[in-house]
Every structure is written in C-alpha cells, then in structure tokens.
Short mmCIF file of C-alpha atoms in Angstrom, two decimals:
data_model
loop_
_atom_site.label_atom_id
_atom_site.label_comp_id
_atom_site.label_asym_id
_atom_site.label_seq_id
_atom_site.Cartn_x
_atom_site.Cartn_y
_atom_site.Cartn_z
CA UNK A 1 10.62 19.43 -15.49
CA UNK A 2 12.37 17.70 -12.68
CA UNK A 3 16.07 18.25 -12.38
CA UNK A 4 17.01 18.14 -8.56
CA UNK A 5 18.64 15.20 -7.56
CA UNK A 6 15.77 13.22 -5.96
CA UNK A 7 13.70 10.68 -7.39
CA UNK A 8 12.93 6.83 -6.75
CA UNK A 9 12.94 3.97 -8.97
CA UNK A 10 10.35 1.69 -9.09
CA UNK A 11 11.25 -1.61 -10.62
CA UNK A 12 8.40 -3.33 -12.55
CA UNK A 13 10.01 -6.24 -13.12
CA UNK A 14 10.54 -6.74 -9.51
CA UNK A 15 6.58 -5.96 -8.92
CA UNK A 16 5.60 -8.31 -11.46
CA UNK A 17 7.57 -11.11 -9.56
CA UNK A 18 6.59 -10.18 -6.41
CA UNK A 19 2.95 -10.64 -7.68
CA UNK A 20 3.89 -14.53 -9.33
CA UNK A 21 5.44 -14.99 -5.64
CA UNK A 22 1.87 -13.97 -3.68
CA UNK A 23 0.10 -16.02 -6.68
CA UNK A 24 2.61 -19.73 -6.19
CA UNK A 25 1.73 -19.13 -2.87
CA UNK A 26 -1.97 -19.08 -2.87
CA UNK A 27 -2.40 -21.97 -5.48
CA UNK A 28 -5.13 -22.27 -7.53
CA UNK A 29 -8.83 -21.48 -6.60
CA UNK A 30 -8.12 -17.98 -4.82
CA UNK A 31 -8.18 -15.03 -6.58
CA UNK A 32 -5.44 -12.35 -5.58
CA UNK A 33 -7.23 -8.80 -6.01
CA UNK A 34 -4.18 -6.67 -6.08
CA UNK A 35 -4.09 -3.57 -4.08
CA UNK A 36 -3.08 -0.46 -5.20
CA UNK A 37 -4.89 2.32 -3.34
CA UNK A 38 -3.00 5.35 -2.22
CA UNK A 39 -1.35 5.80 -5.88
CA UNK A 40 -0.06 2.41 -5.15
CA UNK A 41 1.11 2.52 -2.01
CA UNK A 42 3.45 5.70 -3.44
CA UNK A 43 4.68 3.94 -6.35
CA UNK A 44 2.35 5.66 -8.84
CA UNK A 45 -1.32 3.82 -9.74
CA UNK A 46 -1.27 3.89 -13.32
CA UNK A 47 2.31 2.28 -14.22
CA UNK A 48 1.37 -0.31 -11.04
CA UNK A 49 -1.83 -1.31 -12.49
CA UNK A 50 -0.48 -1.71 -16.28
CA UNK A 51 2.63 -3.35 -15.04
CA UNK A 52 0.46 -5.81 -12.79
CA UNK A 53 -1.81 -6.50 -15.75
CA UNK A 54 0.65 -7.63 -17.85
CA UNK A 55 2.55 -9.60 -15.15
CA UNK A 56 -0.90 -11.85 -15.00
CA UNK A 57 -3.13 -10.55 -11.71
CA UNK A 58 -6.85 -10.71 -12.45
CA UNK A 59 -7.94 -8.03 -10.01
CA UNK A 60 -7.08 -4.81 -8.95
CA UNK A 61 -8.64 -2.89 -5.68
CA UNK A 62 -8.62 0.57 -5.18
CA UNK A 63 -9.98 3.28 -2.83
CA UNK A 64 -12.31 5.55 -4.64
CA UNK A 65 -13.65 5.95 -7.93
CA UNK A 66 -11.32 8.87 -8.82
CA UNK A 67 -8.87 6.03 -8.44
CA UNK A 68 -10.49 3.57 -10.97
CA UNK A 69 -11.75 6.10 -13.35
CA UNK A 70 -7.83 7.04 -13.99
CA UNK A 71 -6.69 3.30 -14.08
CA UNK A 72 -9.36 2.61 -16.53
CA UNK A 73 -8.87 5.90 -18.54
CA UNK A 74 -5.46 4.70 -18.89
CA UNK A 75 -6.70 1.95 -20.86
CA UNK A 76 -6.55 -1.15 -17.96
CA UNK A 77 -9.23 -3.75 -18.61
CA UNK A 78 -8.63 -5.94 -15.95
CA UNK A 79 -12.20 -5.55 -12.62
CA UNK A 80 -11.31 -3.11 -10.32
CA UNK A 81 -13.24 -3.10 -6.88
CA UNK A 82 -13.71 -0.17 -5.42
CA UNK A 83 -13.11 -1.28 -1.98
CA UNK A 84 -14.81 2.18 -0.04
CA UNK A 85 -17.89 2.36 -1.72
CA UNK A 86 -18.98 5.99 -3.10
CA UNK A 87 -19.92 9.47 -3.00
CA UNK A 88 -23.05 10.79 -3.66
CA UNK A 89 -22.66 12.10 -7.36
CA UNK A 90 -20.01 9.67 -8.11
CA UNK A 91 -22.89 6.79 -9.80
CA UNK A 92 -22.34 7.55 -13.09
CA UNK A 93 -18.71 7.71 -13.35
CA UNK A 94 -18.70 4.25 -11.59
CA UNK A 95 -20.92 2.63 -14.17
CA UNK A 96 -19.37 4.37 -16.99
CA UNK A 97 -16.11 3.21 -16.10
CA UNK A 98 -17.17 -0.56 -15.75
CA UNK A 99 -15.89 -0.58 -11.69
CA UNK A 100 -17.09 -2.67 -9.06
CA UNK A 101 -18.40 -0.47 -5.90
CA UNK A 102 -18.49 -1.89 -2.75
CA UNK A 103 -22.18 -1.20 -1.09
CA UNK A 104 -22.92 -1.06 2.75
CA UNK A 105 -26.12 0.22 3.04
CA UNK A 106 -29.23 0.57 1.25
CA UNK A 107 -28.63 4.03 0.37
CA UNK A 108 -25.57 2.77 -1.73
CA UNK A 109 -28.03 0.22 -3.42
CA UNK A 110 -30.94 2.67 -4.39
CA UNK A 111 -28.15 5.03 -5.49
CA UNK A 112 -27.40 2.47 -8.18
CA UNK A 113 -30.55 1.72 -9.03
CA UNK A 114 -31.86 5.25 -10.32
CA UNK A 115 -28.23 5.35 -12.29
CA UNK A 116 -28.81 2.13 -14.18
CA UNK A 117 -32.70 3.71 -14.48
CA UNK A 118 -31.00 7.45 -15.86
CA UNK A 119 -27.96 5.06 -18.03
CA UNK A 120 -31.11 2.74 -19.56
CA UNK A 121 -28.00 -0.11 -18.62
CA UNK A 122 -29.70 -3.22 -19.72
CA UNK A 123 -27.94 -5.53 -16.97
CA UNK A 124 -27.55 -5.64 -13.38
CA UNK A 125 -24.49 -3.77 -11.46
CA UNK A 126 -22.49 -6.03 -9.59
CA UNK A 127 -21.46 -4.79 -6.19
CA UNK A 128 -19.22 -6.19 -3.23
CA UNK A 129 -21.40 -5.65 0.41
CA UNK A 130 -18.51 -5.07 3.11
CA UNK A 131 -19.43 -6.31 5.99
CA UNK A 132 -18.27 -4.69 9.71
CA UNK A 133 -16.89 -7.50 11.50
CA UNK A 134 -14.66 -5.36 13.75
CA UNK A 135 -13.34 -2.44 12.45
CA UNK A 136 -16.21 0.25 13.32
CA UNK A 137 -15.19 2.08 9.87
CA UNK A 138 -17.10 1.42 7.04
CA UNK A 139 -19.91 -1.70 6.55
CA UNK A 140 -23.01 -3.04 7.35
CA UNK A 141 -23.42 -4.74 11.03
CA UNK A 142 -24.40 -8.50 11.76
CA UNK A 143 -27.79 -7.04 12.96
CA UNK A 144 -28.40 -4.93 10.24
CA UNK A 145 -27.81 -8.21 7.78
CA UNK A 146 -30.47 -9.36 7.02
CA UNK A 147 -32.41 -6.42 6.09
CA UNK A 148 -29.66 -4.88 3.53
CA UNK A 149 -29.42 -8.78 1.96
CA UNK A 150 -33.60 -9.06 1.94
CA UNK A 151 -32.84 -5.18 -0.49
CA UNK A 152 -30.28 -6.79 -2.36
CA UNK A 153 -31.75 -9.98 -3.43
CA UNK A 154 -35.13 -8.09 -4.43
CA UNK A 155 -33.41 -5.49 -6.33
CA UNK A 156 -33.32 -5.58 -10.60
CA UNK A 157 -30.33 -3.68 -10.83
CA UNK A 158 -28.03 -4.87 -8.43
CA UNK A 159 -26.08 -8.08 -8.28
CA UNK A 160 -24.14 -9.13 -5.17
CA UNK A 161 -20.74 -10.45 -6.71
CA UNK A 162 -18.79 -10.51 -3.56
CA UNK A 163 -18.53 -10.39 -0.53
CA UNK A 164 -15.90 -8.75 2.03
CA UNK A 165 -14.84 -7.61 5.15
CA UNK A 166 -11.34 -6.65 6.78
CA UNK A 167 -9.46 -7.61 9.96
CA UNK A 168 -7.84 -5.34 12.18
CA UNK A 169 -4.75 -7.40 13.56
CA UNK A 170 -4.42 -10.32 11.48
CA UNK A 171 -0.40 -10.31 11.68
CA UNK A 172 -1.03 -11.44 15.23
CA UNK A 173 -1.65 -14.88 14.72
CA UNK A 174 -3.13 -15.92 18.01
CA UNK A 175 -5.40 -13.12 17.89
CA UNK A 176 -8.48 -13.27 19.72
CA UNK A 177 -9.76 -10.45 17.84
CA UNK A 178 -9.12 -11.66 14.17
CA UNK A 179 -10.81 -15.68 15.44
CA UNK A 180 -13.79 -13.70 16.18
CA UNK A 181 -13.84 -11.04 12.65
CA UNK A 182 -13.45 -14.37 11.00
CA UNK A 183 -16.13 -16.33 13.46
CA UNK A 184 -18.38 -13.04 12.53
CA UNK A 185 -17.48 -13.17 8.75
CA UNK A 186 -18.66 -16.92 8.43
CA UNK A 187 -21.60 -15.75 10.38
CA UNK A 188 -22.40 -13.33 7.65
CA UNK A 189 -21.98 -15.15 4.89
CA UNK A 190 -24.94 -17.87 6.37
CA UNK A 191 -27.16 -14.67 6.56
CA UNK A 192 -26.34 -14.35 2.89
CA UNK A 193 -27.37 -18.06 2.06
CA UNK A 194 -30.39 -17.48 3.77
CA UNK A 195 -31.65 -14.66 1.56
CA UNK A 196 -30.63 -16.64 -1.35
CA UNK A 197 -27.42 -14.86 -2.16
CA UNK A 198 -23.94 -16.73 -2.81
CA UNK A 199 -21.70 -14.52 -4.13
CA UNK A 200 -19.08 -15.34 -6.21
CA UNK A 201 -16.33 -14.16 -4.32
CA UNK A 202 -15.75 -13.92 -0.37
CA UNK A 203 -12.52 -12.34 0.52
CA UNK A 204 -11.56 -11.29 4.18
CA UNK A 205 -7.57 -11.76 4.29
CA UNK A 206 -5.28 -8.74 3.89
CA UNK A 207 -1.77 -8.94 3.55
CA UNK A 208 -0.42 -10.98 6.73
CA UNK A 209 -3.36 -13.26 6.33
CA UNK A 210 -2.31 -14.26 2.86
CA UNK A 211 0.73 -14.99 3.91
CA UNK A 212 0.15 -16.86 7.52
CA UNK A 213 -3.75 -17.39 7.74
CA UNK A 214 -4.72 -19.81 4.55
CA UNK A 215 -7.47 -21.04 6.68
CA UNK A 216 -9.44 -17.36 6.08
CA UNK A 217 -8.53 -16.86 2.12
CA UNK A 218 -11.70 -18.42 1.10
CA UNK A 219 -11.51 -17.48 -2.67
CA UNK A 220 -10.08 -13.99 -2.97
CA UNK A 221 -7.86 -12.55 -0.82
CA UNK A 222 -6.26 -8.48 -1.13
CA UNK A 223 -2.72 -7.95 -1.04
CA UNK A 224 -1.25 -5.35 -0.49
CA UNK A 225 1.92 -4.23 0.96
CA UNK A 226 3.62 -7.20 -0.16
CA UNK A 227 2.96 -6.47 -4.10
CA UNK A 228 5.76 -4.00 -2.81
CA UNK A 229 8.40 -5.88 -1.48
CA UNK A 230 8.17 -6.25 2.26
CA UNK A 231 6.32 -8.79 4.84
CA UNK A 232 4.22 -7.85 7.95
CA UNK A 233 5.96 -8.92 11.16
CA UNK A 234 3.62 -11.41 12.45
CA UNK A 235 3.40 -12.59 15.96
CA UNK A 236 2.76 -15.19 17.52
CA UNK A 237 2.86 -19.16 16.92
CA UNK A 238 4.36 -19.49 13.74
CA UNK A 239 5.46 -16.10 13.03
CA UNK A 240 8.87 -17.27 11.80
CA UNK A 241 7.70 -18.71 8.74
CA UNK A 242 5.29 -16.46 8.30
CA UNK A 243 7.53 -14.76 4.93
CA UNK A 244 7.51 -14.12 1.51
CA UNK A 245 10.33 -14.06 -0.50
CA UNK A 246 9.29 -10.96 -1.94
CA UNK A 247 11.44 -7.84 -2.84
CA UNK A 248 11.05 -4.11 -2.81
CA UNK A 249 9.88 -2.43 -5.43
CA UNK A 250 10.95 0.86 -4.55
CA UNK A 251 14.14 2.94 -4.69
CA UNK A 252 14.53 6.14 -3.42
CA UNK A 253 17.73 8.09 -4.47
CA UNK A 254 19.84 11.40 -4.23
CA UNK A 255 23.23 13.05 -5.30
CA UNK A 256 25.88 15.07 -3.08
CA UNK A 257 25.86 18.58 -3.71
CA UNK A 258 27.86 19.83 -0.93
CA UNK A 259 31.04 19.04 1.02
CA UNK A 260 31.72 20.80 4.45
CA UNK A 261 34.66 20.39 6.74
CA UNK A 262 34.21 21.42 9.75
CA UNK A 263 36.11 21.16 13.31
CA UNK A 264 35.32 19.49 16.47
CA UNK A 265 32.15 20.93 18.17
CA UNK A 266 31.13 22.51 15.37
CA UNK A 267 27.10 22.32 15.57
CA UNK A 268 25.09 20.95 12.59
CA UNK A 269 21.37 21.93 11.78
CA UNK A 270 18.05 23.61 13.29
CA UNK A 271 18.47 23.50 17.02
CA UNK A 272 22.12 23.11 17.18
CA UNK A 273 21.48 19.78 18.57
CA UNK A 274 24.43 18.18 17.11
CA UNK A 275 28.16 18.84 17.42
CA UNK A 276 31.46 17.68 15.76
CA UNK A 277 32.96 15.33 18.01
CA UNK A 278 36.33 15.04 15.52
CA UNK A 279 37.21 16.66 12.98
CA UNK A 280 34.47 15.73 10.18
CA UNK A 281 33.43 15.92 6.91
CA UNK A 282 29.75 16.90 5.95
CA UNK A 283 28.12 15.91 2.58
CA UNK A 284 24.68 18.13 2.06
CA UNK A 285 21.81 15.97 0.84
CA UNK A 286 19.06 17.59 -1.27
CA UNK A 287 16.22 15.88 0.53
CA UNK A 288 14.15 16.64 3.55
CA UNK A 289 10.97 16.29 5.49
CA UNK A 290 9.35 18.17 2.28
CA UNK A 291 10.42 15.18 0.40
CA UNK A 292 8.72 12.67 3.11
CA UNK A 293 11.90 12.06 4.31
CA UNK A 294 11.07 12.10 8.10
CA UNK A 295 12.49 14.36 10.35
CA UNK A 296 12.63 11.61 12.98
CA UNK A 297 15.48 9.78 11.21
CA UNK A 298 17.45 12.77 12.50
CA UNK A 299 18.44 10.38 15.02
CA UNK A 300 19.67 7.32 13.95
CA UNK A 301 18.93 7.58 10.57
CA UNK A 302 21.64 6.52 7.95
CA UNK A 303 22.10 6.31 4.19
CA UNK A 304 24.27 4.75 1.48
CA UNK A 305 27.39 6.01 -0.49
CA UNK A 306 29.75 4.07 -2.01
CA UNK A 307 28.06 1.05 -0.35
CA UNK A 308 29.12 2.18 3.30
CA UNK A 309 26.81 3.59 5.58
CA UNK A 310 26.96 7.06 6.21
CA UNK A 311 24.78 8.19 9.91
CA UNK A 312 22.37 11.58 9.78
CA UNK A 313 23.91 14.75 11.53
CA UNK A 314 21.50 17.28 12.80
CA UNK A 315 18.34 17.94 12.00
CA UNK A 316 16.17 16.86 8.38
CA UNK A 317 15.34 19.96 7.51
CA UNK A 318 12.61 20.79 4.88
CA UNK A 319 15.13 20.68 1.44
CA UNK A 320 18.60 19.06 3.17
CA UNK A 321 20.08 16.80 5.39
CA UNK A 322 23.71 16.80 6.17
CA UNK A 323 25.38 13.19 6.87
CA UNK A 324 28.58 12.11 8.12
CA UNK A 325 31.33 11.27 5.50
CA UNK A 326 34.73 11.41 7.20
CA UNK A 327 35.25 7.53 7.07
CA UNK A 328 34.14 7.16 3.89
CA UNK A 329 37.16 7.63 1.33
CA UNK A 330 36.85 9.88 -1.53
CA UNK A 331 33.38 11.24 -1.26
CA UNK A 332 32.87 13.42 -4.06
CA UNK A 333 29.94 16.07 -5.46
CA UNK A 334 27.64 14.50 -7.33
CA UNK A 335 28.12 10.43 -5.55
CA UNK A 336 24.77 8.95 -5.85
CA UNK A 337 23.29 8.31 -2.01
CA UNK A 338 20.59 5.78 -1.33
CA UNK A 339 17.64 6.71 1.44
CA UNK A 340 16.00 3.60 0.21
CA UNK A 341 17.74 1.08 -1.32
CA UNK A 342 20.55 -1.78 -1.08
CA UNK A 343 24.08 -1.96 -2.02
CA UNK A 344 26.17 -5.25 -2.16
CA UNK A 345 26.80 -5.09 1.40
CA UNK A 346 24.63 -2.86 2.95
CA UNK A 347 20.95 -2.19 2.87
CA UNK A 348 17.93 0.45 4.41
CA UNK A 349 14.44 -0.44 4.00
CA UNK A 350 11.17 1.90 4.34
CA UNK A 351 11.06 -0.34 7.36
CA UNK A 352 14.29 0.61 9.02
CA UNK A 353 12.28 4.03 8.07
CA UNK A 354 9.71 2.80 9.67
CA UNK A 355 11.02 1.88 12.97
CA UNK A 356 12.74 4.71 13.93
CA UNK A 357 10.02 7.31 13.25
CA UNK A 358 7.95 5.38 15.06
CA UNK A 359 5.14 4.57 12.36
CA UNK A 360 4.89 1.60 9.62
CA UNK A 361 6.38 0.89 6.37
CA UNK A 362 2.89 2.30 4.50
CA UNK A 363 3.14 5.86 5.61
CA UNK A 364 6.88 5.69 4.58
CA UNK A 365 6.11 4.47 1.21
CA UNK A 366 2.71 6.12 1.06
CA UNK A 367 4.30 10.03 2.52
CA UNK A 368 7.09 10.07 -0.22
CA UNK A 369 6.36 13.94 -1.38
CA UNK A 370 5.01 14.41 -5.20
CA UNK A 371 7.66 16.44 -6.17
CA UNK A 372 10.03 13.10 -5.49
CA UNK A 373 9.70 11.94 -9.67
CA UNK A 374 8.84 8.30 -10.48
CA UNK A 375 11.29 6.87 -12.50
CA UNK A 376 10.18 3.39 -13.70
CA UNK A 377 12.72 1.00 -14.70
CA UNK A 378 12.96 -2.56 -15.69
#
C-alpha cells in the first residue's frame, strides 16, 4: 500500500517515442538493442521492456540474468542480451529463459557447453564475446583473441552471434581514447575473420555514439540513457548538434503537507545552516535523501509549485525538505510540487539534479529509493 505523497510517473507513450526518435535516426541496417539494465535506468524493467516491445524495438540488453529471467517471465519475447555475462550456477536459468549471455573467456564457453550437455538442447547457444578494448572491466584482451575465438569456432554448442565491446568517453568527440577502442575493436573483429567467425552483429556505440559517432554503429548499437529522455553533453567538434529531440520519461512528484511561518533569522534544518532572512513562509515536503532525493541539492536545489520555482531551505533530511514559499501566492496543503518535472514555464531535469550534486543524470534516475511508487501513465 503506498499512500504518502511521493511517487513518479513514467510516461510510456513518451518512451515509446523516444525509442521511434533513436530508430529515424539510425536508419535502416542498425539494430537498436535497447537498454534497460538497472530496473531501467529507475523506471521499472518490466513495464519498460513491454512498453518498448510494443512501441517496435527488436532488442533489449540487460545486466544479469536475474534481469532477463523477470523480463521474460513477464511474458516479453523480444532477444535479450545479457550484456555482463554470468555467474557460476546461473547456466540453466539462461538457457531456459531463451537469453543471450555475453562470454569473455573460455570458462564462460565450457560453462555452456556441459548445460546444453545436462538440457540434451538440440542446437547451439548463441553468445555475444565482449571484447576489452579499454575499459579494464569485463572482456577478453587483443592478445588473448585468438585463443578464446580458436575455442569458440571448435565448439558444438556455442555459436558466436555478436560481437561487442564498450567505450569509455565516447561523448568526447575528439577523443583520443575512443579513436583507439574503436582502432582496437576493428582490430578484433579481423581476429574473428581469421578463425572463421563473422558474427551477425558487431555493436560498440553507447548512447553519445549513437547520437554523434555514426561512423562506429556498425550494425547494432545500445542505447541507453536516451530511451529516457535526455542527451549526453558531448564535447568537442560538433558537439552542438550532437542532440536528440528526445523527452523525459520520468516524473517525480510530491504534495505539501505543512505550512510554517516563521520570522527573520529563524534557522531551518539539521545544522542550523540556514536562516530567515525576511519574514518567510515554509512548505514541508515529504521527500528526502531516503527517497534519493540528494542531500546536495540542499544548496541550490529548487522545485515546482504552481509553475514558479520555489529554492530548498536547509538541509534534505532523510523524510522532508522544507522550501521557500513566501513569493509564491496562495500556497496551500496538499499543492502538488514537482522534483522532476516541467511546468508551462518552468522546468528541473535529473540533470539540473545532476549538476549540483556533483554526479550524472544515471545515478539520479538510477538512486530514486523503492519506496518512491511507479505510477505508469499514458
């Protein structure tokens, strides 16, 4: 039961565009595989995935097979890569499920092997090999190539469908770094040729290089943050066209349940830190850092109410902020306040979010709390 006055929206019709916007844009012959790790980036994996489904996409990426298993539970037929590989143990729900594991190492592939063996599957597994062009996380090095593609092209149970690897700054567009991941990448992909594999699909690009890099798509490419509504700031030359008219998906509401008047240097919040410097009017917020709402926007922060801004006064606490309403006319209990959102003339963004706490728009969207309800809405 959820009856405090805190939840966002999440507007699948909005999603579903955004996804048609990323897809115009590519053009046929690359594959968008849409991302929606992290409970979709926060906006809840199940509805995403069935709202992206029926809005068209043809793939969907997630993080781990927990994540799959529950998208395909939920009855979502469209491939789902499973873009970190696996856990020992986690074999058979993979195969059960019909998902598509990525494979680094020839411990992944052997893994696979007994399970189709134990199954008695009748036809090969197809797999994605990331490759580490850069990123010192997860894959299999140039020099360790050839070996891992001389396993996989001798193996009976294992079929090398894609192809993959990820870049680490691709938003900056003169990027030394991201020339060289895709110089590496190219690289990789003549290793394959020489061990007789050609995978059907090769995808490096991540968000900002689907939107500003067509020359690395090849034919799949994994969006992500802009399914949700907001572009990567890119640098460098030709950074200012580097944007997609996409929208946020997200919403994140609350309700006044408090009104304080209080007189000048009166202080507000933990620490005292703030003081009255008029005589002001208070409205108490039922959200806090508990909520993900960060406790850094206690300085600068602002939020919406009757489509005027309204600044942050002391300290996010855990449960409540407290926000400024003395020029905003006839405030009242129970006003519906946007932390995320737009009005006709005024608007905060996960990135404004973003900027002052010092992070990026995915741990805003990805930190909002579980016991902030989804509501999903046209």
């Amino acid at each position: 039961m959820h009856t405090r006055p805190n939840w966002a929206e999440i507007s699948l019709s909005t999603l579903a565009e955004n996804y048609r916007v990323i897809a115009r844009h590519l053009g046929p012959g690359v594959t968008p595989c849409c991302v929606i790790k992290c409970d979709a980036y926060g906006h809840g994996v199940i509805e995403t995935a069935r709202a992206l489904e029926e809005a068209g996409a043809l793939w969907l990426g997630v993080t781990s097979a927990e994540e799959g298993v529950a998208v395909r539970e939920a009855g979502v037929k469209l491939p789902i890569l499973v873009m970190t590989g696996f856990w020992r143990g986690e074999e058979e729900a993979l195969l059960r499920h019909d998902l598509i594991p990525a494979v680094a190492t020839a411990e992944h592939v052997e893994a696979l092997e007994r399970e189709v063996a134990t199954l008695g599957l009748q036809r090969k597994v197809p797999v994605h090999l990331k490759i580490d062009t850069g990123m010192a996380r997860l894959g299999v090095s140039l020099e360790e190539l050839p070996a891992l593609a001389a396993r996989i092209a001798s193996s009976r149970a294992v079929e090398l469908q894609g192809v993959f690897s990820h870049f680490s700054e691709s938003e900056i567009l003169d990027s030394p770094a991201a020339a060289k991941q895709r110089e590496d990448f190219n690289h990789a992909l003549q290793v394959l040729a020489a061990a007789g594999l050609r995978p059907r699909y090769r995808h490096l690009a991540n968000t900002a290089a689907t939107i500003a890099r067509p020359d690395t798509w090849n034919n799949m490419v994994r969006p992500g943050i802009a399914l949700y509504g907001y572009n990567l700031k890119c640098e460098g030359p030709g950074a200012d066209q580097a944007v997609l008219p996409v929208r946020p998906v997200l919403t994140w509401k609350t309700r006044v349940i408090a009104l304080r008047d209080i007189a000048p240097g009166t202080p507000v919040g933990y620490s005292q830190r703030w003081h009255a410097a008029r005589p002001t009017r208070l409205a108490v917020i039922p959200v806090g850092y508990g909520d993900g709402f960060s406790r850094h926007l206690s300085k600068g922060g602002r939020v919406i109410l009757r489509d005027s801004y309204a600044p942050i006064t002391g300290n996010v606490s855990m449960d409540l902020t407290m926000i400024d309403v003395t020029d905003i006319p006839n405030v009242m209990i129970g006003d519906e306040v946007l932390l995320i959102g737009s009005s006709p003339h005024c608007a905060v963004g996960a990135d404004e979010h973003a900027r002052l706490a010092g992070t990026i728009v995915y741990e805003i969207l990805c930190g909002l709390s579980p016991r902030v309800p989804r509501v999903y809405v046209e």
